[in-house]
Coordinates of C-alpha atoms and ligand atoms in Angstrom, one line a residue:
X1 CA 0.0 0.0 0.5
X2 CA 1.2 3.6 -1.0
X3 CA 2.3 5.5 2.1
X4 CA 1.2 9.0 2.8
X5 CA 3.5 11.9 2.6
X6 CA 2.4 15.4 4.1
X7 CA 4.5 18.0 3.3
X8 CA 4.0 21.6 5.0
X9 CA 4.6 24.3 2.6
X10 CA 3.9 21.8 0.3
X11 CA 2.3 24.1 -2.7
X12 CA 4.9 26.8 -3.9
X13 CA 8.7 26.7 -4.2
X14 CA 10.5 23.8 -2.7
X15 CA 7.4 22.5 -0.8
X16 CA 6.0 22.5 -4.4
X17 CA 8.8 20.7 -5.9
X18 CA 8.8 18.0 -3.2
X19 CA 5.0 16.8 -3.1
X20 CA 5.4 16.3 -6.9
X21 CA 8.1 13.9 -6.7
X22 CA 7.0 12.6 -4.3
X23 CA 3.6 11.3 -6.1
X24 CA 5.0 10.7 -8.5
X25 CA 7.4 8.3 -6.2
X26 CA 4.1 6.7 -5.5
X27 CA 3.7 7.9 -2.0
X28 CA 0.1 9.3 -1.5
X29 CA 1.0 13.2 -0.9
X30 CA -1.2 15.8 1.3
X31 CA 0.3 19.5 0.9
X32 CA -0.1 21.9 3.6
X33 CA 0.2 26.3 3.1
X34 CA -0.8 29.3 5.4
X35 CA -2.7 31.4 3.3
X36 CA -1.7 31.5 -0.3
X37 CA -5.1 29.8 -1.6
X38 CA -5.4 30.8 -5.2
X39 CA -1.4 29.5 -5.6
X40 CA -2.5 26.5 -3.6
X41 CA -5.9 25.8 -5.4
X42 CA -3.6 26.4 -8.8
X43 CA -1.1 23.5 -7.1
X44 CA -4.2 21.6 -6.8
X45 CA -5.8 21.3 -10.3
X46 CA -2.0 20.9 -12.4
X47 CA -0.9 17.9 -10.0
X48 CA -4.4 16.4 -8.1
X49 CA -2.3 17.1 -5.2
X50 CA -4.7 17.7 -2.0
X51 CA -3.8 21.1 -0.3
X52 CA -4.9 22.2 3.5
X53 CA -4.4 25.2 5.0
X54 CA -3.4 25.8 7.9
X55 CA -1.2 27.6 9.7
X56 CA 1.7 25.5 11.9
X57 CA 3.2 27.7 13.4
X58 CA 0.1 27.3 15.7
X59 CA -0.8 24.3 18.0
X60 CA -4.3 24.2 17.6
X61 CA -4.6 24.6 14.3
X62 CA -1.4 21.6 13.5
X63 CA -4.0 19.4 15.7
X64 CA -6.8 20.2 12.7
X65 CA -4.9 20.2 9.9
X66 CA -3.4 16.8 10.7
X67 CA -6.6 15.1 11.6
X68 CA -7.7 16.4 8.4
X69 CA -5.5 15.3 6.8
X70 CA -5.1 11.2 7.8
X71 CA -9.2 10.9 7.2
X72 CA -8.8 12.3 3.5
X73 CA -5.9 10.5 2.9
X74 CA -7.6 6.9 5.0
X75 CA -4.5 6.4 7.5
X76 CA -1.8 8.5 9.5
X77 CA 1.1 10.2 8.6
X78 CA 4.0 7.6 6.8
X79 CA 6.6 10.4 6.0
X80 CA 6.5 14.3 7.4
X81 CA 8.3 16.7 5.8
X82 CA 8.4 20.0 7.5
X83 CA 9.3 22.4 4.7
X84 CA 7.0 25.8 5.5
X85 CA 9.2 28.2 6.5
X86 CA 9.6 32.4 5.7
X87 CA 11.9 35.2 6.6
X88 CA 12.2 38.2 7.9
X89 CA 15.0 39.5 7.9
X90 CA 17.0 42.7 9.7
X91 CA 20.1 43.5 11.9
X92 CA 19.7 42.7 15.2
X93 CA 20.0 46.1 17.1
X94 CA 16.8 46.9 14.7
X95 CA 14.6 44.0 14.7
X96 CA 11.4 44.0 16.5
X97 CA 9.9 41.6 18.5
X98 CA 6.7 40.8 16.1
X99 CA 9.9 39.6 14.0
X100 CA 11.5 37.3 16.0
X101 CA 8.7 35.5 17.5
X102 CA 7.0 35.0 14.1
X103 CA 10.4 33.3 12.2
X104 CA 10.9 31.0 15.2
X105 CA 7.3 29.9 15.9
X106 CA 6.8 29.6 11.8
X107 CA 10.1 28.2 11.8
X108 CA 10.4 26.4 14.7
X109 CA 8.1 25.7 16.4
X110 CA 6.1 24.6 14.1
X111 CA 8.9 21.7 13.6
X112 CA 7.6 20.6 17.1
X113 CA 4.0 21.3 16.2
X114 CA 3.7 18.8 13.5
X115 CA 6.3 15.8 15.0
X116 CA 4.0 15.6 18.2
X117 CA 0.4 14.9 16.0
X118 CA 2.5 12.7 14.1
X119 CA 5.3 10.7 16.0
X120 CA 2.5 8.4 18.6
X121 CA 1.8 6.6 15.4
X122 CA 4.4 6.5 13.4
X123 CA 5.9 4.7 16.7
X124 CA 3.0 2.0 17.0
X125 CA 3.8 1.5 13.3
X126 CA 7.5 1.2 13.8
X127 CA 7.6 3.0 10.8
X128 CA 8.7 7.1 10.3
X129 CA 10.3 9.4 8.2
X130 CA 10.7 13.3 9.6
X131 CA 12.8 14.9 6.5
X132 CA 13.2 18.7 8.3
X133 CA 13.8 21.5 5.8
X134 CA 16.9 23.6 7.3
X135 CA 19.4 26.2 6.0
X136 CA 23.2 26.6 5.2
X137 CA 22.4 29.5 7.2
X138 CA 21.6 27.7 9.8
X139 CA 25.1 26.4 9.6
X140 CA 26.9 29.2 9.2
X141 CA 25.2 32.4 10.5
X142 CA 24.1 35.3 8.3
X143 CA 23.9 38.8 8.5
X144 CA 20.3 39.9 9.0
X145 CA 18.9 36.6 10.4
X146 CA 19.6 36.1 13.7
X147 CA 15.9 35.4 14.0
X148 CA 16.1 33.2 11.1
X149 CA 19.8 31.3 11.6
X150 CA 18.9 30.3 14.6
X151 CA 15.2 28.5 14.1
X152 CA 17.0 26.5 11.2
X153 CA 19.9 25.7 13.2
X154 CA 17.5 24.6 16.1
X155 CA 15.5 22.7 13.9
X156 CA 19.4 20.5 13.6
X157 CA 19.5 20.0 17.5
X158 CA 15.7 19.3 16.8
X159 CA 16.5 16.5 14.9
X160 CA 19.8 14.9 15.9
X161 CA 17.6 14.2 19.6
X162 CA 14.5 13.1 17.8
X163 CA 16.5 10.6 16.0
X164 CA 18.0 8.9 19.0
X165 CA 14.6 9.1 20.7
X166 CA 12.9 7.7 17.3
X167 CA 16.3 4.6 17.0
X168 CA 14.8 1.6 17.9
X169 CA 11.5 2.7 16.6
X170 CA 12.3 2.3 12.6
X171 CA 11.4 6.2 12.3
X172 CA 14.2 7.8 10.9
X173 CA 14.8 11.8 11.1
X174 CA 17.1 14.0 9.3
X175 CA 17.9 17.7 8.2
X176 CA 18.1 19.0 5.1
X177 CA 19.6 22.3 4.1
X178 CA 19.4 23.9 0.9
X179 CA 22.0 26.3 -0.3
X180 CA 20.4 29.3 -1.9
X181 CA 17.7 27.8 -3.9
X182 CA 15.6 29.5 -7.2
X183 CA 12.1 30.6 -5.6
X184 CA 9.6 33.3 -4.0
X185 CA 11.5 33.6 -1.0
X186 CA 15.0 34.3 -2.8
X187 CA 13.7 36.0 -5.7
X188 CA 13.1 38.9 -2.8
X189 CA 16.5 39.5 -2.9
X190 CA 18.0 42.3 -5.1
X191 CA 19.5 41.4 -7.7
X192 CA 23.2 43.3 -6.7
X193 CA 23.0 40.9 -3.3
X194 CA 22.2 37.7 -5.4
X195 CA 25.0 38.7 -7.4
X196 CA 27.7 38.7 -3.8
X197 CA 26.0 35.8 -3.2
X198 CA 26.6 33.2 -6.4
X199 CA 29.8 34.2 -6.5
X200 CA 30.3 32.9 -3.2
X201 CA 28.5 29.5 -4.2
X202 CA 31.2 27.0 -6.0
X203 CA 29.1 26.0 -8.3
X204 CA 28.7 29.6 -9.2
X205 CA 24.3 29.6 -9.3
X206 CA 21.7 29.1 -7.0
X207 CA 20.4 25.1 -6.8
X208 CA 16.6 24.8 -8.7
X209 CA 13.7 23.0 -6.3
X210 CA 14.5 19.3 -8.5
X211 CA 17.7 19.4 -6.3
X212 CA 15.9 19.1 -3.1
X213 CA 13.4 17.0 -3.6
X214 CA 15.9 14.5 -4.7
X215 CA 17.8 14.4 -1.2
X216 CA 13.8 14.2 0.4
X217 CA 13.6 11.3 -2.0
X218 CA 16.3 9.7 -1.0
X219 CA 15.7 10.2 3.0
X220 CA 12.3 9.1 2.4
X221 CA 13.3 5.7 0.9
X222 CA 13.6 2.2 2.8
X223 CA 16.4 2.0 1.8
X224 CA 17.8 5.5 4.2
X225 CA 16.8 3.4 6.6
X226 CA 20.2 3.1 8.7
X227 CA 20.5 7.0 7.6
X228 CA 19.5 9.1 10.9
X229 CA 20.4 12.6 12.7
X230 CA 22.4 13.5 9.6
X231 CA 22.3 17.0 7.9
X232 CA 22.1 16.6 4.3
X233 CA 23.9 19.9 2.7
X234 CA 22.8 20.5 -0.4
X235 CA 24.7 23.3 -2.2
X236 CA 26.5 23.5 -4.3
X237 CA 30.0 23.2 -2.4
X238 CA 29.1 26.0 -0.5
X239 CA 31.8 26.4 2.2
X240 CA 30.7 26.1 6.3
Ligands
NDP1 P1 8.3 29.9 -0.9 O1 8.6 31.1 0.2 O2 8.6 30.1 -1.7 O3 7.5 29.0 0.2 C1 6.6 28.6 1.5 C2 5.7 27.5 1.7 O4 6.0 27.9 3.0 C3 4.5 28.2 1.1 O5 3.4 27.7 0.5 C4 3.9 29.2 2.2 O6 2.4 29.3 2.5 C5 4.4 28.1 3.5 N1 4.3 28.5 5.1 C6 4.7 30.1 5.2 N2 4.2 30.0 6.3 C7 3.5 29.2 6.8 C8 2.5 29.2 7.9 N3 2.3 29.4 9.1 N4 2.1 27.7 7.8 C9 2.0 26.4 6.7 N5 3.0 27.6 6.1 C10 3.4 28.2 5.9 O7 9.6 29.7 0.4 P2 10.8 28.4 0.0 O8 10.4 27.3 -1.6 O9 11.8 29.3 -0.6 O10 11.4 27.8 0.9 C11 11.1 26.4 2.0 C12 11.5 26.0 2.8 O11 13.3 26.2 2.4 C13 11.9 27.2 3.9 O12 11.2 26.5 5.5 C14 12.8 28.1 4.1 O13 13.3 28.3 5.0 C15 13.8 26.6 3.2 N6 15.2 27.1 3.1 C16 14.9 27.9 1.6 C17 15.7 28.6 0.7 C18 15.6 29.5 -0.4 O14 17.2 29.4 -0.9 N7 15.0 29.5 -1.2 C19 17.1 27.9 1.1 C20 17.3 27.5 2.4 C21 16.1 26.6 3.3 P3 1.3 30.1 1.6 O15 1.5 29.6 0.4 O16 0.0 29.8 2.1 O17 1.9 31.5 1.8

């Protein structure tokens, strides 16, 4: 029977690429999003992948959302991809409390919220795959991103700890740390800054979403059953 995969932020950018790749690999895929229902409906029309709106930073919303997904998909979640994320960049000395809290809640608390809601069923089934999307900037830091880098580094600690807790339960927990990938998130970066960033990437280009979804496919597969607690960098060779 097909395994059920849930991708947060799965209707746009990297998440959309992951949802499509998992579907093509034979998973029953559900894609979550927050508020961009126009894009989500278009994604659904093009791919046939069911889409579900809720805010991953809110535990009660996640509870309702996961219940709805399980009901619609006819089972519990086998593969969870915690992909949803945002940026609110600012130098720390200018950062307001809301930019800090919003990024920590959306990028890090969400990983607790979502994983907490699927882990018990995975433990009962003795199978599960948790794949957390971190970032190169969670590994090396970035100017203007104390909030984002803290959240993405936090994901890596979470991944390692839960991997230890889950190792005897057939559940692997891994992170992917993408480098710069061409999506709406990075389209927002000014062109001159993009050029400077590109110059620091040994491959001299941004990555594409397929290069991240291929890594997700590997970690989700039964063949990756001995890989847990790792952070896989997919970044064109950026020095850390
Ligand atoms: P996009 O901005 O293109 O898409 C973000 C997705 O996350 C959207 O589907 C959005 O939903 C969803 N989302 C945002 N907030 C919430 C929320 N509160 N609840 C539910 N869904 C939410 O981002 P990318 O595809 O570029 O990034 C995906 C992930 O990869 C992020 O975690 C990001 O930090 C990480 N990453 C990205 C890199 C890059 O270069 N692009 C590099 C390294 C890491 P909606 O459509 O409704 O807005």
